[in-house]
């Protein structure tokens, strides 16, 4: 039987170059033997350490990796998590992938197991390694596999470190390098897999070898098939489901099969046998009796959306669900979408009041893009044109842009290619998203279609984000107007206060504090927390604070103030609850009376360094029982005493032990209680202030008894 195959020129041109890369490739080539895996790849950190860049692949076709070539360090996928955490990330199957990394599962809906390992040497992270096993792999890594994976990652990291120390750091190239030994004859490899009259496909999905029998069944000469992807050269295989089967075989590492109808009436069966070097496809005539003889061949579509192209849409749609404000949208596009297309910078332009406004930008050098803010909409610039015309515009080079806009400074942004994507939502053009590229960039038909669709998703997210930002500004304005801007100076008393909003929801809540001059030697101090994190909570907080000020001005004792406030809340017919601690301080006698309505106990730091939590006979939270009583307790305030009043957001965090948190806060006060009051306030609120996510507001009020 005679054979014909494609020439290996392309493979030779893409061979591993350089001693360092060859050493890395040699280690990756050992993966199938050492770990029994069939695919994988190597990511290296970019010079600014903000991106993971795909540098080398093993087994998986490079076309699969295009959307994943540049990954932001914040993206929730296994390799990024491994690089961030410094720990191995194991995903034991499709269900676990869907649960832990839904974006990957949406874009790669195939059955496989995956491990991602950080590449760390001498406390320096160089990148991450990922390895893929077939779905038949057990759901857990064995101890032997774990040890082998750790050793493999360490050896790779050591090679990278050695090259860096020698002044020859390994950097990602324009395309990922293929680690496989491409010098082997594809016919020999195919014969070893299945020595029959079949087709051999390389790791790019292209036909590397075709038997005459296979060519006859496919209906095309061998010369027309070699070097092409079947779903590209054969119109009747262009349905995405056929490429899906190929992807499932290569990524999942297991055999699969399907049938397809070659017009007009020839059914063919395809059996795919993958291994780490490619896929052998056995093609045979199928039994026509098993299929409906009247079934028509699928019509050839004018445009075919391949599964790889859909990734960008699915990925951004998933990412944008997490965006809250306008800057979140810009960040999502910059960190999780722009790198996939090889872009350098992004800017969102929106018309407002007859001028072009810069809603947000990333990737440009400081001050560059801001100079275009306020451009009149009558100016002939590409940004104005794109923001007033709902048609996408692509410039593949600077020369192309300058032919239309020869005298505009806007083109002098240091970039060499641009995509202007109209942002249209509910049939309204709300602006444009500009993707800029540092080098000339060719936008093929598929990429233009995907980018245009992305513009629609970005527009919807921006529309929601603008509404959220508007509501947030109103809520913050309401909250700031209700909280005291400054606290009055009081002889014999030092005061310091801190407030932190929560970082989730509307970022506005009902925590409040106040200090009220009641008489020449008397002040009232109050701290409270209204349930909820929205405008209603902030509004009720204002009512509670106003009521307490009124009752305090009437010279009522703490017990009476809280009882009257409680009855007022009942009359307001609101379902929201509130906690509150009220303190009436007698500056002449150096004492205070404390009443508590379900609020965290204040802390007392004495002149001798003793620290205790005040546990008064407290009453229930406000707005539960209109007849509730609030007993009061006497507190001594000798010179040098510090009182710490706070809301529960300072100590009550999800998953944390409340008693331990209170003990830690008390211990911190014991260590730092003698420091200046502002410094002490910073220390006490420091832990909450550095938390990335706060599910509750935090209010802190410190009082210190000092000489007159």
XYZ file of C-alpha atoms in Angstrom:
708
model
C 0.000 0.000 0.000
C 1.383 3.396 -0.926
C 1.441 6.347 1.438
C 1.783 10.102 1.070
C 2.500 12.543 3.859
C 3.037 16.281 4.322
C 6.588 17.569 4.341
C 8.012 18.243 7.840
C 9.252 21.737 6.976
C 6.871 23.546 9.313
C 7.689 21.213 12.178
C 11.415 21.714 11.615
C 10.991 25.477 11.622
C 9.216 25.282 14.950
C 11.742 22.949 16.593
C 12.976 23.806 20.069
C 15.771 26.371 19.872
C 18.475 27.158 22.399
C 20.102 25.081 25.093
C 17.793 26.322 27.860
C 14.597 25.661 25.955
C 15.894 22.271 24.847
C 16.566 21.331 28.481
C 13.026 22.357 29.410
C 11.599 20.464 26.427
C 13.521 17.349 27.388
C 11.991 17.420 30.863
C 8.488 17.892 29.457
C 8.984 14.997 27.045
C 9.417 12.714 30.048
C 5.899 13.442 31.315
C 4.153 10.500 29.568
C 6.688 7.974 30.915
C 7.032 9.446 34.412
C 3.417 10.366 35.084
C 1.320 8.511 32.528
C -0.164 11.811 31.345
C -0.714 12.637 27.690
C -0.657 16.432 27.523
C 0.575 19.507 29.332
C 2.353 22.788 29.049
C 4.606 25.370 30.648
C 3.663 28.947 31.583
C 6.260 31.568 32.491
C 5.647 34.842 34.291
C 5.940 37.985 32.187
C 8.634 40.523 33.033
C 6.159 42.627 35.016
C 4.914 39.436 36.756
C 1.313 40.297 35.959
C 0.747 37.646 33.290
C 1.385 33.957 32.779
C 2.496 33.361 29.187
C 2.272 29.957 27.531
C 5.827 29.066 26.538
C 5.768 25.362 25.667
C 3.148 22.689 25.014
C 3.144 18.933 25.189
C 0.535 16.839 23.458
C -2.311 19.338 23.339
C -2.842 20.958 19.950
C -1.682 24.559 19.835
C -4.962 25.721 18.372
C -6.606 24.809 21.700
C -4.227 27.110 23.519
C -4.804 30.339 21.656
C -7.304 31.736 24.174
C -5.028 30.655 27.019
C -1.673 31.965 25.783
C -1.734 35.022 28.046
C -3.417 34.677 31.447
C -3.725 37.361 34.106
C -2.481 36.316 37.534
C -5.928 37.052 39.005
C -7.846 34.804 36.599
C -9.583 31.930 38.445
C -8.053 28.988 36.573
C -5.733 26.235 37.886
C -2.350 27.462 36.569
C -2.913 30.991 37.874
C -4.022 29.666 41.260
C -0.946 27.427 41.446
C 1.378 30.349 40.642
C -0.378 32.604 43.175
C -0.571 30.113 46.028
C 2.676 28.240 45.472
C 0.737 24.971 45.880
C -0.167 22.130 43.531
C -3.746 22.399 42.242
C -5.409 19.091 41.392
C -8.728 18.759 39.533
C -9.966 15.181 39.531
C -12.529 15.296 36.749
C -15.165 17.255 34.861
C -17.517 17.632 37.847
C -14.799 19.042 40.071
C -13.685 21.370 37.273
C -17.241 22.673 36.891
C -17.503 23.243 40.640
C -14.127 24.895 41.263
C -13.235 26.453 37.906
C -16.488 27.001 35.989
C -14.883 29.214 33.332
C -12.520 26.425 32.310
C -15.359 23.903 32.331
C -17.494 26.095 30.070
C -14.715 26.588 27.534
C -13.340 23.020 27.779
C -16.386 20.757 28.301
C -14.365 17.549 28.037
C -13.635 14.757 30.484
C -10.065 14.918 31.810
C -8.038 15.282 35.004
C -5.565 18.127 35.493
C -2.765 19.130 37.822
C -1.106 22.559 37.955
C 2.163 22.980 39.835
C 4.094 26.177 40.625
C 7.669 26.471 39.361
C 9.564 27.770 42.395
C 13.318 27.775 42.972
C 15.143 29.680 45.715
C 11.917 31.407 46.779
C 11.377 32.805 43.282
C 8.304 31.830 41.272
C 9.033 31.479 37.558
C 5.656 30.251 36.364
C 3.509 27.132 36.460
C 3.236 23.719 34.840
C -0.009 21.979 33.885
C -0.455 18.299 33.067
C -3.545 16.518 31.711
C -4.562 12.892 32.239
C -7.421 10.946 30.599
C -10.745 10.899 32.417
C -10.102 7.253 33.380
C -7.437 8.428 35.850
C -8.459 7.942 39.506
C -9.968 11.070 41.099
C -6.887 11.527 43.301
C -3.160 11.674 42.599
C -1.259 8.740 44.010
C 1.692 9.439 46.357
C 4.057 8.253 43.618
C 2.493 10.634 41.089
C 2.591 13.503 43.581
C 6.292 12.919 44.257
C 7.033 12.658 40.539
C 5.084 15.860 39.839
C 6.920 17.751 42.600
C 10.277 16.508 41.307
C 9.383 17.461 37.734
C 8.292 20.970 38.726
C 11.395 21.464 40.867
C 13.696 20.357 38.048
C 11.997 22.730 35.602
C 12.289 25.593 38.099
C 15.987 24.834 38.630
C 16.647 24.965 34.877
C 14.823 28.304 34.666
C 16.798 29.616 37.650
C 20.109 28.450 36.169
C 19.365 30.221 32.890
C 18.376 33.413 34.740
C 21.561 33.390 36.842
C 23.616 32.887 33.679
C 22.058 36.009 32.154
C 20.064 33.969 29.617
C 16.552 33.961 31.082
C 14.071 31.885 29.117
C 11.348 34.104 27.696
C 8.106 33.166 25.944
C 8.263 33.426 22.165
C 5.594 34.780 19.823
C 4.075 31.285 19.772
C 4.329 28.379 22.193
C 7.137 25.950 21.417
C 6.166 22.317 20.861
C 8.050 19.982 23.194
C 7.463 16.789 21.212
C 10.206 15.263 19.135
C 8.944 16.271 15.697
C 11.773 14.523 13.863
C 9.931 11.191 13.965
C 8.242 10.111 10.735
C 4.473 10.631 11.232
C 3.795 7.512 9.176
C 5.850 5.399 11.566
C 4.061 6.854 14.556
C 0.675 6.295 12.944
C 1.524 2.706 12.015
C 2.575 2.054 15.578
C -0.788 3.268 16.803
C -3.007 1.464 14.327
C -1.409 -0.168 11.229
C -4.408 0.122 8.929
C -5.478 2.269 6.014
C -6.299 5.442 7.889
C -5.424 9.117 8.330
C -2.873 10.571 10.716
C -3.474 13.991 12.290
C -0.785 16.083 13.958
C -1.161 18.162 17.096
C -2.598 21.074 15.134
C -5.463 18.950 13.843
C -3.975 18.878 10.357
C -3.811 15.754 8.216
C -0.178 14.599 8.189
C -0.754 11.306 6.374
C -3.609 9.947 4.265
C -3.953 6.531 2.637
C -5.424 6.349 -0.862
C -8.355 4.385 0.566
C -9.073 7.117 3.095
C -8.807 9.797 0.401
C -11.265 7.878 -1.752
C -13.764 7.637 1.115
C -13.393 11.345 1.880
C -13.865 12.240 -1.775
C -10.784 14.426 -2.210
C -7.303 13.790 -3.659
C -4.551 13.114 -1.166
C -2.755 16.309 -2.187
C -5.831 18.406 -1.329
C -6.117 16.846 2.120
C -2.529 16.916 3.374
C -1.739 19.816 5.682
C -5.410 20.748 6.082
C -7.877 20.290 8.899
C -10.726 17.963 7.859
C -13.457 20.342 9.058
C -11.906 23.090 6.954
C -11.285 21.301 3.666
C -14.407 19.087 3.695
C -17.647 21.152 3.687
C -19.745 18.282 5.029
C -17.538 18.059 8.151
C -17.780 21.743 9.019
C -20.410 21.269 11.693
C -18.713 22.167 15.035
C -19.782 18.841 16.520
C -17.130 17.012 14.488
C -14.301 19.220 15.705
C -15.713 18.752 19.185
C -15.154 14.997 18.900
C -11.548 15.604 17.855
C -10.977 17.946 20.780
C -12.587 15.512 23.206
C -10.244 12.747 22.018
C -7.075 14.833 22.239
C -7.821 16.581 25.518
C -9.476 13.624 27.195
C -6.823 11.211 25.898
C -9.369 8.490 25.145
C -10.708 6.926 21.966
C -13.962 8.222 20.545
C -16.032 7.771 17.409
C -18.802 9.329 15.371
C -20.583 8.952 12.053
C -21.065 11.580 9.366
C -22.988 11.715 6.124
C -20.928 12.404 3.022
C -23.323 13.795 0.406
C -25.393 12.571 -1.126
C -25.943 9.283 0.700
C -22.639 7.807 1.941
C -22.439 7.304 5.717
C -18.901 7.095 7.097
C -17.719 6.046 10.525
C -14.733 7.777 12.135
C -12.778 6.219 15.000
C -10.203 8.425 16.712
C -7.203 6.924 18.552
C -5.156 9.643 20.321
C -1.760 9.549 21.992
C 0.655 12.323 23.082
C 1.954 12.801 19.519
C -1.242 12.992 17.496
C -4.399 11.144 16.459
C -4.939 8.201 14.179
C -8.331 8.243 12.482
C -9.805 5.062 11.055
C -12.414 5.767 8.382
C -14.799 3.145 7.041
C -18.100 2.920 5.269
C -20.914 2.706 7.830
C -23.926 0.450 7.600
C -26.546 2.591 5.882
C -29.333 0.494 7.380
C -28.495 1.925 10.801
C -29.311 5.445 9.615
C -32.298 7.140 8.096
C -31.798 6.917 4.317
C -33.920 10.030 3.846
C -31.717 12.178 6.085
C -30.306 15.064 4.142
C -26.744 16.208 4.407
C -26.328 19.258 6.622
C -26.306 22.467 4.629
C -22.946 24.170 4.301
C -22.915 27.312 6.404
C -21.441 30.515 5.142
C -19.743 31.170 8.469
C -18.813 28.481 10.984
C -18.103 29.346 14.591
C -15.464 26.961 15.910
C -15.503 25.950 19.588
C -12.197 27.740 20.179
C -13.653 31.067 19.082
C -16.584 30.671 21.445
C -14.183 30.625 24.403
C -13.706 34.380 24.286
C -17.434 35.009 24.480
C -18.033 32.460 27.218
C -15.006 33.599 29.200
C -15.908 37.277 29.176
C -19.580 36.590 29.853
C -18.537 34.630 32.922
C -15.964 37.201 34.035
C -18.310 40.158 33.635
C -20.834 38.636 36.019
C -18.325 39.542 38.753
C -17.965 43.160 37.629
C -19.721 45.684 39.837
C -18.583 49.181 38.845
C -17.231 50.700 35.641
C -13.632 50.243 36.757
C -14.348 46.568 37.425
C -15.460 46.169 33.810
C -12.295 47.860 32.534
C -10.190 45.653 34.801
C -11.937 42.478 33.616
C -11.357 43.349 29.966
C -7.749 44.334 30.627
C -6.722 41.340 32.722
C -8.825 38.521 31.370
C -9.685 39.309 27.752
C -7.028 41.623 26.326
C -4.164 39.149 26.927
C -6.003 36.420 24.989
C -5.809 38.558 21.834
C -2.257 39.739 22.440
C -3.344 43.313 23.156
C -1.408 45.880 25.163
C -3.957 48.432 26.394
C -7.672 49.105 26.683
C -9.724 52.284 27.026
C -13.465 52.825 27.388
C -14.748 56.049 25.821
C -18.249 57.406 26.429
C -19.938 60.545 25.031
C -21.294 62.884 27.679
C -22.491 66.468 27.419
C -21.153 66.960 23.895
C -17.686 65.720 24.832
C -15.827 62.435 24.850
C -15.086 61.138 28.335
C -12.555 58.486 29.355
C -14.549 56.125 31.567
C -11.506 53.963 32.297
C -8.256 52.705 30.823
C -5.435 50.255 31.516
C -2.089 49.582 29.890
C -1.209 53.091 28.705
C 1.638 55.027 30.265
C 0.484 57.493 32.958
C -1.121 60.697 31.673
C -1.184 59.673 28.018
C -4.816 58.763 27.536
C -6.157 61.367 29.978
C -5.224 64.198 27.615
C -8.039 63.103 25.281
C -10.677 63.382 28.023
C -13.100 66.163 27.133
C -12.569 66.044 23.358
C -15.512 67.685 21.591
C -17.739 65.296 19.686
C -17.335 67.497 16.623
C -13.613 66.709 16.394
C -12.576 64.313 13.579
C -10.784 61.715 15.719
C -11.061 57.926 15.627
C -12.307 57.875 19.210
C -15.106 60.372 18.502
C -16.052 58.584 15.283
C -16.251 55.206 17.033
C -18.222 56.618 19.967
C -20.888 58.129 17.704
C -21.142 55.398 15.052
C -22.281 51.834 15.931
C -19.930 50.183 13.455
C -16.764 48.367 14.578
C -13.523 49.677 13.099
C -10.230 47.788 12.892
C -6.844 49.293 12.060
C -4.180 46.624 11.513
C -1.264 49.076 11.390
C -0.367 52.669 12.193
C -0.141 53.464 8.490
C -3.726 52.356 7.989
C -4.967 54.591 10.805
C -2.937 57.613 9.761
C -4.272 57.456 6.224
C -7.685 58.387 7.639
C -6.489 60.562 10.544
C -3.146 62.036 9.461
C -3.073 65.016 11.819
C -4.597 63.690 14.991
C -2.539 63.473 18.172
C -4.754 60.607 19.276
C -2.776 58.300 17.013
C 0.438 59.062 18.929
C -0.201 56.620 21.748
C 2.750 54.356 21.057
C 0.536 51.579 19.675
C 0.532 49.956 16.232
C -2.944 48.414 15.811
C -6.400 49.169 17.175
C -9.864 47.657 17.426
C -12.690 50.145 18.078
C -15.676 48.153 19.332
C -19.047 49.928 19.559
C -20.815 49.491 22.873
C -24.482 49.041 22.036
C -27.114 47.972 24.551
C -30.904 48.164 24.221
C -30.313 49.671 20.771
C -28.403 52.555 22.330
C -24.784 53.414 21.531
C -23.236 54.232 24.903
C -19.590 54.470 23.825
C -16.706 52.456 22.457
C -14.090 50.073 23.796
C -10.625 50.525 22.295
C -8.227 47.581 22.282
C -4.692 48.665 21.388
C -1.805 46.458 20.231
C 1.883 47.216 20.546
C 2.655 45.556 17.195
C 0.769 45.473 13.867
C -2.024 42.956 14.214
C -4.059 41.143 11.589
C -7.724 40.811 12.505
C -9.077 37.813 10.619
C -12.781 37.309 9.973
C -13.259 35.064 12.998
C -11.455 37.432 15.374
C -13.434 40.428 14.132
C -16.685 38.556 14.708
C -15.654 37.517 18.214
C -14.454 41.016 19.151
C -17.666 42.575 17.872
C -19.690 40.159 19.986
C -17.497 40.963 22.978
C -18.376 44.617 22.492
C -22.041 43.777 23.090
C -21.236 41.933 26.324
C -19.023 44.775 27.525
C -21.796 47.280 26.732
C -24.338 45.399 28.844
C -21.915 45.132 31.737
C -21.050 48.836 31.503
C -24.701 49.827 31.463
C -25.272 47.859 34.669
C -22.052 49.200 36.167
C -22.977 52.833 35.477
C -26.321 52.317 37.202
C -24.557 50.697 40.148
C -21.996 53.512 40.358
C -24.801 56.083 40.347
C -26.618 54.311 43.160
C -23.378 53.891 45.068
C -22.569 57.607 44.862
C -26.040 58.438 46.171
C -25.735 55.882 48.977
C -22.294 57.083 50.015
C -23.488 60.673 49.901
C -26.358 59.761 52.196
C -24.089 57.863 54.559
C -21.440 60.599 54.706
C -24.082 63.202 55.414
C -25.336 61.153 58.371
C -21.966 60.382 59.964
C -20.207 63.193 61.877
C -17.484 64.842 59.800
C -15.591 65.836 62.946
C -16.023 65.114 66.629
C -16.087 68.036 69.084
C -13.042 68.760 71.232
C -13.753 67.958 74.885
C -11.528 68.979 77.816
C -10.262 65.988 79.824
C -11.027 63.606 76.953
C -9.042 62.497 73.907
C -11.101 61.046 71.049
C -10.209 59.094 67.922
C -12.559 57.404 65.430
C -12.225 55.181 62.364
C -14.764 53.916 59.836
C -14.386 51.279 57.077
C -17.229 50.416 54.667
C -17.809 46.834 53.634
C -16.477 45.779 50.221
C -19.501 43.797 49.030
C -22.995 44.719 47.927
C -23.678 48.434 47.826
C -20.690 49.116 50.110
C -22.959 51.142 52.398
C -24.276 50.111 55.782
C -25.774 51.233 59.042
C -22.783 51.506 61.387
C -22.635 54.857 63.189
C -21.012 56.668 66.081
C -21.411 60.082 67.684
C -20.231 62.260 70.559
C -22.708 64.796 71.981
C -22.040 67.677 74.396
C -24.780 67.385 77.022
C -23.511 69.816 79.666
C -20.347 71.677 80.758
C -18.871 68.498 82.262
C -20.985 65.856 80.550
C -20.834 64.208 77.121
C -22.787 61.356 75.583
C -20.982 58.772 73.466
C -22.866 56.362 71.233
C -21.952 53.634 68.766
C -24.417 51.440 66.913
C -25.107 49.147 63.991
C -28.319 49.022 61.955
C -28.993 45.706 60.233
C -28.364 45.601 56.463
C -26.080 47.109 53.830
C -28.226 49.299 51.640
C -29.841 52.696 51.422
C -32.619 51.656 53.832
C -30.063 50.744 56.498
C -28.244 54.051 56.026
C -31.508 56.007 56.206
C -32.614 54.229 59.387
C -29.176 54.800 60.857
C -29.697 58.524 60.350
C -33.052 58.370 62.122
C -31.596 56.450 65.060
C -28.668 58.850 65.400
C -30.994 61.863 65.272
C -33.315 60.351 67.877
C -30.446 59.593 70.249
C -29.133 63.143 69.926
C -32.591 64.495 70.773
C -33.052 62.213 73.786
C -29.505 62.927 74.984
C -30.083 66.687 74.753
C -33.028 66.227 77.117
C -30.470 65.125 79.723
C -31.906 61.623 79.935
C -29.858 58.821 81.476
C -28.514 55.999 79.224
C -31.283 53.589 80.203
C -33.983 56.082 79.243
C -32.282 57.074 75.969
C -32.159 53.495 74.715
C -35.709 52.700 75.881
C -37.127 55.754 74.084
C -35.121 54.985 70.913
C -36.434 51.432 70.992
C -40.042 52.610 71.188
C -39.431 55.073 68.340
C -38.181 52.273 66.068
C -41.303 50.273 66.829
C -43.433 53.272 65.816
C -41.516 53.621 62.516
C -42.856 50.202 61.473
C -39.550 48.941 60.113
C -38.361 45.335 60.182
C -34.706 46.322 60.582
C -32.979 45.746 63.912
C -30.236 47.817 65.518
C -27.663 47.306 68.249
C -26.349 50.227 70.268
C -24.066 51.075 73.174
C -24.695 54.406 74.919
C -22.259 55.974 77.375
C -22.864 59.092 79.486
C -19.494 60.443 80.670
C -19.146 62.691 83.733
C -15.829 64.478 83.175
C -15.735 66.030 86.638
C -16.172 62.743 88.516
C -14.134 60.715 86.018
C -16.881 58.138 85.652
C -19.422 56.997 83.081
C -22.738 55.153 82.956
C -23.152 52.537 80.236
C -26.305 50.986 78.760
C -26.151 48.354 76.044
C -28.721 47.130 73.503
C -27.242 43.914 72.163
C -23.999 45.582 71.098
C -20.455 44.093 71.418
C -19.020 44.799 74.862
C -16.637 47.803 74.998
C -13.037 47.209 76.113
C -11.493 49.021 79.106
C -7.741 49.684 79.367
C -6.645 50.985 82.773
C -3.716 53.206 83.776
C -1.927 50.117 85.119
C -2.211 48.295 81.759
C -5.010 46.005 82.865
C -7.421 45.205 80.004
C -10.961 43.860 80.431
C -14.165 43.623 78.415
C -17.017 45.525 80.066
C -20.001 43.225 80.453
C -22.935 45.419 81.549
C -26.403 44.071 82.203
C -27.409 44.560 78.594
C -30.818 44.507 76.990
C -31.937 43.056 73.695
C -31.317 44.734 70.361
C -33.545 47.635 69.411
C -36.862 47.056 67.627
C -37.604 43.591 69.033
C -39.741 44.391 72.094
C -41.191 47.912 72.462
C -41.313 47.484 76.241
C -37.716 46.286 76.662
C -35.629 47.803 79.464
C -31.936 48.671 79.361
C -30.155 48.676 82.742
C -27.083 50.823 83.156
C -23.685 50.109 84.674
C -21.137 52.450 86.289
C -17.639 52.576 84.718
C -14.623 54.253 86.387
C -12.501 56.505 84.162
C -9.358 57.539 86.110
C -6.744 59.539 84.203
C -4.992 57.279 81.690
C -8.035 55.049 81.087
C -8.919 54.166 77.480
C -12.315 52.919 76.316
C -12.660 51.060 73.012
C -16.106 50.996 71.420
C -16.556 49.133 68.114
C -19.087 47.429 65.853
C -19.121 43.697 65.201
C -17.518 44.041 61.773
C -14.175 44.434 63.575
C -14.267 40.921 65.061
C -17.066 38.932 63.406
C -15.907 37.597 60.031
C -17.293 34.511 58.187
C -15.496 31.323 59.156
C -13.614 32.898 62.088
C -14.049 31.997 65.753
C -15.714 34.995 67.442
C -14.337 34.234 70.899
C -10.817 33.946 69.532
C -11.231 37.201 67.594
C -12.338 38.992 70.777
C -9.393 37.518 72.661
C -7.015 38.690 69.939
C -8.488 42.207 70.001
C -8.146 42.340 73.797
C -4.553 41.120 73.613
C -3.746 43.753 70.971
C -5.170 46.469 73.210
C -3.103 45.165 76.140
C 0.099 45.416 74.072
C -0.534 48.819 72.501
C -2.934 50.521 74.938
C -0.295 52.996 76.131
C 0.455 54.354 72.640
C -0.940 57.662 71.319
C -4.653 57.342 70.649
C -4.505 57.791 66.851
C -1.729 55.223 66.638
C -3.754 52.833 68.791
C -6.797 53.307 66.534
C -4.714 52.430 63.471
C -3.386 49.303 65.163
C -6.798 48.068 66.293
C -8.432 48.560 62.925
C -5.376 47.437 60.985
C -6.388 43.802 60.490
C -9.828 44.705 59.145
C -8.358 47.488 57.028
C -6.005 45.117 55.235
C -8.678 42.488 54.557
C -9.388 42.094 50.859
C -13.061 41.349 51.451
C -15.164 42.816 54.257
C -18.709 41.560 54.557
C -19.638 44.207 57.141
C -18.912 47.823 57.996
C -16.461 48.604 60.780
C -16.793 51.539 63.179
C -14.264 52.195 65.930
C -14.431 54.910 68.594
C -11.686 55.423 71.220
C -11.926 57.598 74.352
C -9.069 58.383 76.736
C -9.341 60.170 80.073
C -6.577 62.819 80.280
C -5.770 65.736 82.614
C -7.467 69.052 81.891
